[in-house]
N, CA and C of each residue as an Amber inpcrd file, in Angstrom:
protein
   264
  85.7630000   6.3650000 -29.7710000  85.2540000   7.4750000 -28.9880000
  85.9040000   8.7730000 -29.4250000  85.3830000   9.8520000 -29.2840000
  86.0050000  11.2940000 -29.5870000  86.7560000  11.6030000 -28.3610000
  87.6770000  12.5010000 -28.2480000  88.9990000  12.2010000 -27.8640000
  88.1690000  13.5380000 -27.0130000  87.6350000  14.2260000 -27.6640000
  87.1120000  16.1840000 -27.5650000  85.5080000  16.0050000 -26.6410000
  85.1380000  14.7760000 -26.6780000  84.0350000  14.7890000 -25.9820000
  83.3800000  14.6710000 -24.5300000  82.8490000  15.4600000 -23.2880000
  82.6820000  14.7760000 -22.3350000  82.3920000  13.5340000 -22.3990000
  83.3250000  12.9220000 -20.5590000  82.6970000  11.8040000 -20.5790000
  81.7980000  12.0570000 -19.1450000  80.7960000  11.4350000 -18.9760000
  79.7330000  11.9330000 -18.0090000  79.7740000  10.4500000 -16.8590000
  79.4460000  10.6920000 -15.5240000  79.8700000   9.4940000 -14.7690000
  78.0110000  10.2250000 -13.6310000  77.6240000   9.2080000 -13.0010000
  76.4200000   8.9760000 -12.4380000  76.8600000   8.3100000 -10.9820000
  76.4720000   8.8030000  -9.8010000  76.9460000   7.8620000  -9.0310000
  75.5300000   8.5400000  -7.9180000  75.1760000   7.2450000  -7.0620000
  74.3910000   7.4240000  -6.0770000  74.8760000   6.9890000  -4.6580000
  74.3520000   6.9790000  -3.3160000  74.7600000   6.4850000  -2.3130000
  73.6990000   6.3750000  -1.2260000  74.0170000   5.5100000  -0.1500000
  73.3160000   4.5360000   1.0060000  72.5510000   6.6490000   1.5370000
  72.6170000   7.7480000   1.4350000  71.8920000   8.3250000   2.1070000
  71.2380000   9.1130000   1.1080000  71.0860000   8.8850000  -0.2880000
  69.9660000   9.2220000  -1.6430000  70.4210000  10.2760000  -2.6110000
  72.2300000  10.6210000  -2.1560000  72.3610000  11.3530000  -2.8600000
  72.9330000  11.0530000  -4.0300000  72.2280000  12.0490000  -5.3340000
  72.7320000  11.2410000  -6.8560000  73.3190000  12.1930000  -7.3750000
  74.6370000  12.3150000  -7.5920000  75.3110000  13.2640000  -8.5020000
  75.8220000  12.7060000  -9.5570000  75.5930000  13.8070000 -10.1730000
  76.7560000  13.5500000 -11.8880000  78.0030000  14.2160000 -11.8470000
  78.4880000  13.8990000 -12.8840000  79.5890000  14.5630000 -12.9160000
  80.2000000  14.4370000 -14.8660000  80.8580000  15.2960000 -14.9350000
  81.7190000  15.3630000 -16.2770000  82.9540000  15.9620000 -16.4880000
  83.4860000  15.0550000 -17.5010000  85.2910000  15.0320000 -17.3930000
  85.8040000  14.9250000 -18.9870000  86.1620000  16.0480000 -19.0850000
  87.1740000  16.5200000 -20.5340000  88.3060000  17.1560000 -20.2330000
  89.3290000  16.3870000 -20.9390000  90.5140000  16.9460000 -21.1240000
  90.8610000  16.9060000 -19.6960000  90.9870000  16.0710000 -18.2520000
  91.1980000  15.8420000 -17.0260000  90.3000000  16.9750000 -16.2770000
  89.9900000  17.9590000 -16.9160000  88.7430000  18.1870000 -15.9260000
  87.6910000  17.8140000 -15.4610000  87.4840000  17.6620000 -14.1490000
  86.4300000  17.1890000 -13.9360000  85.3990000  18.4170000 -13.4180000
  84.1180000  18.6410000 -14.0210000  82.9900000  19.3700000 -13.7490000
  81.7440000  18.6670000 -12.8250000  81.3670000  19.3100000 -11.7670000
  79.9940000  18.8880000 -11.1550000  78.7760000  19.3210000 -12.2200000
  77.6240000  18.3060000 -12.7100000  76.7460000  18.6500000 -13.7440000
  75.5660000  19.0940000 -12.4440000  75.2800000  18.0480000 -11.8380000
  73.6810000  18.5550000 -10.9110000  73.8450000  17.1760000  -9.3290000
  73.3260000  17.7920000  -8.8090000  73.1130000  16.8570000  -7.6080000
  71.5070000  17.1440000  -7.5320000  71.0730000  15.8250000  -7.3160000
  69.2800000  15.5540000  -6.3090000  69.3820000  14.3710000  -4.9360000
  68.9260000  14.7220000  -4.8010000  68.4110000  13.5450000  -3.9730000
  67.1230000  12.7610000  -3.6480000  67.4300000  11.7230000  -3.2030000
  66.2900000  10.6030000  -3.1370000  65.1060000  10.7810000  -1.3770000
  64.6150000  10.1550000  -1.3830000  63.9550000  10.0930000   0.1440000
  64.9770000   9.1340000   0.7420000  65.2610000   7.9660000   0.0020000
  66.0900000   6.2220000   0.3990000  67.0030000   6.3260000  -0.1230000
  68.0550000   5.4650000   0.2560000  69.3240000   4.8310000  -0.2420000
  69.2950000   4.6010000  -1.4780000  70.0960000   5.0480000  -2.1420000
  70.1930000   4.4530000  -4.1140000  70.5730000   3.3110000  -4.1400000
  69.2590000   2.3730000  -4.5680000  69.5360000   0.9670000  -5.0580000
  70.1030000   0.9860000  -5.7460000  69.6720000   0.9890000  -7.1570000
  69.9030000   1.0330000  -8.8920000  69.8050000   2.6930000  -9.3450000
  70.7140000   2.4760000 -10.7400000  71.0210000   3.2070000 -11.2150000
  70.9860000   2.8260000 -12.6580000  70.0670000   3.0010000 -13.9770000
  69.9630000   2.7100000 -15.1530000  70.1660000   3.7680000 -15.7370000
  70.5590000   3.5730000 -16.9540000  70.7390000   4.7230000 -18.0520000
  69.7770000   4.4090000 -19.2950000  69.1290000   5.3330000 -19.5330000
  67.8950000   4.9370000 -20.9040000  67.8070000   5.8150000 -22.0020000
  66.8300000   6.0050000 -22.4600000  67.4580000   6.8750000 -23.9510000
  67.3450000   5.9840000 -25.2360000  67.6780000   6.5650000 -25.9090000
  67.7100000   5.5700000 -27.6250000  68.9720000   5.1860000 -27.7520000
  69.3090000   3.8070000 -28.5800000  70.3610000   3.3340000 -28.6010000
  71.7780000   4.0920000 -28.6720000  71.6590000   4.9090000 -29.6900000
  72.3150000   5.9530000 -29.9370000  72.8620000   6.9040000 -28.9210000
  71.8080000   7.6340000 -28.0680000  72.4060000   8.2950000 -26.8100000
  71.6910000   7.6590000 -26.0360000  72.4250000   7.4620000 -24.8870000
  71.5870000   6.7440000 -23.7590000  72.0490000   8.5150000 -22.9560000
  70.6790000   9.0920000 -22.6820000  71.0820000  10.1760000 -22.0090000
  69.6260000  11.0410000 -21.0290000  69.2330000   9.4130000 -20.6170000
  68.7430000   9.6430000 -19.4880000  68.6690000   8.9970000 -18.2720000
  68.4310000   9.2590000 -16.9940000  69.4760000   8.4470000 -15.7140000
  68.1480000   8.3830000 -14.9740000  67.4360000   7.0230000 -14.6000000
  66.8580000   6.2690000 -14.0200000  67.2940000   6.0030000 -12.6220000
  66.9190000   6.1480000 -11.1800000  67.5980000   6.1740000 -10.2770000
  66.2420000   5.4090000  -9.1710000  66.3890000   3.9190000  -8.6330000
  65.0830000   3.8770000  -7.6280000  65.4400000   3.5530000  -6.1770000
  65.2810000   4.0530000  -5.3930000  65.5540000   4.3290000  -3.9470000
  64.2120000   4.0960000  -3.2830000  64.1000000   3.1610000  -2.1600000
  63.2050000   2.1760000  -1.7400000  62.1800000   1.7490000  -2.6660000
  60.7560000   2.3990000  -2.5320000  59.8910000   1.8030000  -3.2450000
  59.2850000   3.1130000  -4.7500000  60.6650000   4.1440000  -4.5510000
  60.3370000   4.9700000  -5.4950000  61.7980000   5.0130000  -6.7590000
  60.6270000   5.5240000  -7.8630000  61.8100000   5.1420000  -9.0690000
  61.7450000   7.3060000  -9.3580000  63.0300000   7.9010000  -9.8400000
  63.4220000   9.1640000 -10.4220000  64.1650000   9.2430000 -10.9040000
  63.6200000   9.6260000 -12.5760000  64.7240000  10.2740000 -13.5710000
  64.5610000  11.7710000 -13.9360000  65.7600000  11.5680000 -14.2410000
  66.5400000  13.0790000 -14.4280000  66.9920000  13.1370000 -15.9850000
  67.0320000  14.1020000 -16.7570000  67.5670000  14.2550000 -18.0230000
  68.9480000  14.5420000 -17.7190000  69.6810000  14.1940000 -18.7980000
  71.2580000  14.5130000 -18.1480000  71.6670000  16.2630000 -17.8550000
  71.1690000  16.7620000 -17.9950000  71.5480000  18.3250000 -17.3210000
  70.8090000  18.6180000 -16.1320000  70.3550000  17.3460000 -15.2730000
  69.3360000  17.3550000 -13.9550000  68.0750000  17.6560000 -14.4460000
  67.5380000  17.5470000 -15.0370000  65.7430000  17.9600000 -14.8880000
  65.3200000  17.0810000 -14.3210000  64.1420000  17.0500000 -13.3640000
  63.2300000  15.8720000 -13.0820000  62.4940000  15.8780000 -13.8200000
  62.3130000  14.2900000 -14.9420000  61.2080000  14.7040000 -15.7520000
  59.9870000  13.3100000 -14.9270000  60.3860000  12.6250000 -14.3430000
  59.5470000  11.5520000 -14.0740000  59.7760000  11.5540000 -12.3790000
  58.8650000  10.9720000 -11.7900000  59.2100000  10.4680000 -10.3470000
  57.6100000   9.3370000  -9.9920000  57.8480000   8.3880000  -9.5340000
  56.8750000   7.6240000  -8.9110000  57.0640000   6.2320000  -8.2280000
  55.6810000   6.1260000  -6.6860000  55.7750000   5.6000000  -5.9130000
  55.6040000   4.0730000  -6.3390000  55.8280000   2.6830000  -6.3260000
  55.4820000   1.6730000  -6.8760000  54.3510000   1.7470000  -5.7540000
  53.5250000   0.3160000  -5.5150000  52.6070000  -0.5040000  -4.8050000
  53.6570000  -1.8460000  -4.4500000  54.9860000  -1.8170000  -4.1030000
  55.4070000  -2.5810000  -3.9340000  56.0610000  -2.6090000  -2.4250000
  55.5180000  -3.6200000  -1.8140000  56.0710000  -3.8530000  -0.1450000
  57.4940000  -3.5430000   0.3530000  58.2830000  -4.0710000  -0.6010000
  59.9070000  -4.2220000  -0.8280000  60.5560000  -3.4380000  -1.6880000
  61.4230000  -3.2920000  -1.2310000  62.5540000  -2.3100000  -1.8050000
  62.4180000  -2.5990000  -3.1640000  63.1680000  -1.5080000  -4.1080000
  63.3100000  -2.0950000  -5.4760000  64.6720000  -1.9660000  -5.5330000
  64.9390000  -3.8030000  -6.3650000  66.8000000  -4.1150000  -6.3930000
  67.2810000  -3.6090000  -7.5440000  66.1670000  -4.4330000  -8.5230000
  66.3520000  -4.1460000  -9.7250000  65.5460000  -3.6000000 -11.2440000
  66.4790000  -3.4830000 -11.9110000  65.4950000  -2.5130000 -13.0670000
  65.7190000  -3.0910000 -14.5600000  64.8650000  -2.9320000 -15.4090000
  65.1190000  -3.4080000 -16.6240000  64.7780000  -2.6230000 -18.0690000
């Protein structure tokens, strides 16, 4: 790993809120906060092998990603009765 490079951390919670965050050299920086309608189930990271540097987030029966500097570039409702646990 580069010693000089952010490292970027993703975290969601039980009332939909998803923040990032980034940390060089012990600083830690807030990147973007969104939020969900639901509780953050899952949390995936996608992208090309190389950078995985986009953040997948689905909260009840809806899935939203964000590019890593917060953009919403995607958001949508499934047809599914039940929560979504998991993602692939």
């Amino acid at each position: 790993k580069n010693p000089g490079k952010t490292q970027k951390l993703v975290v969601g919670d039980h009332t939909g809120l998803v923040q990032s965050f980034g940390m060089k050299k012990g600083d830690v920086a807030h990147v973007f906060k969104a939020s969900m309608e639901h509780a953050v189930s899952r949390i995936e990271l996608g992208g090309t092998l190389d950078e995985r540097d986009k953040i997948f987030v689905a909260g009840g029966q809806t899935v939203k990603a964000w590019s890593r500097k917060g953009r919403e570039f995607l958001k949508f409702n499934t047809n599914l009765s039940e929560d979504i646990t998991s993602m692939h």
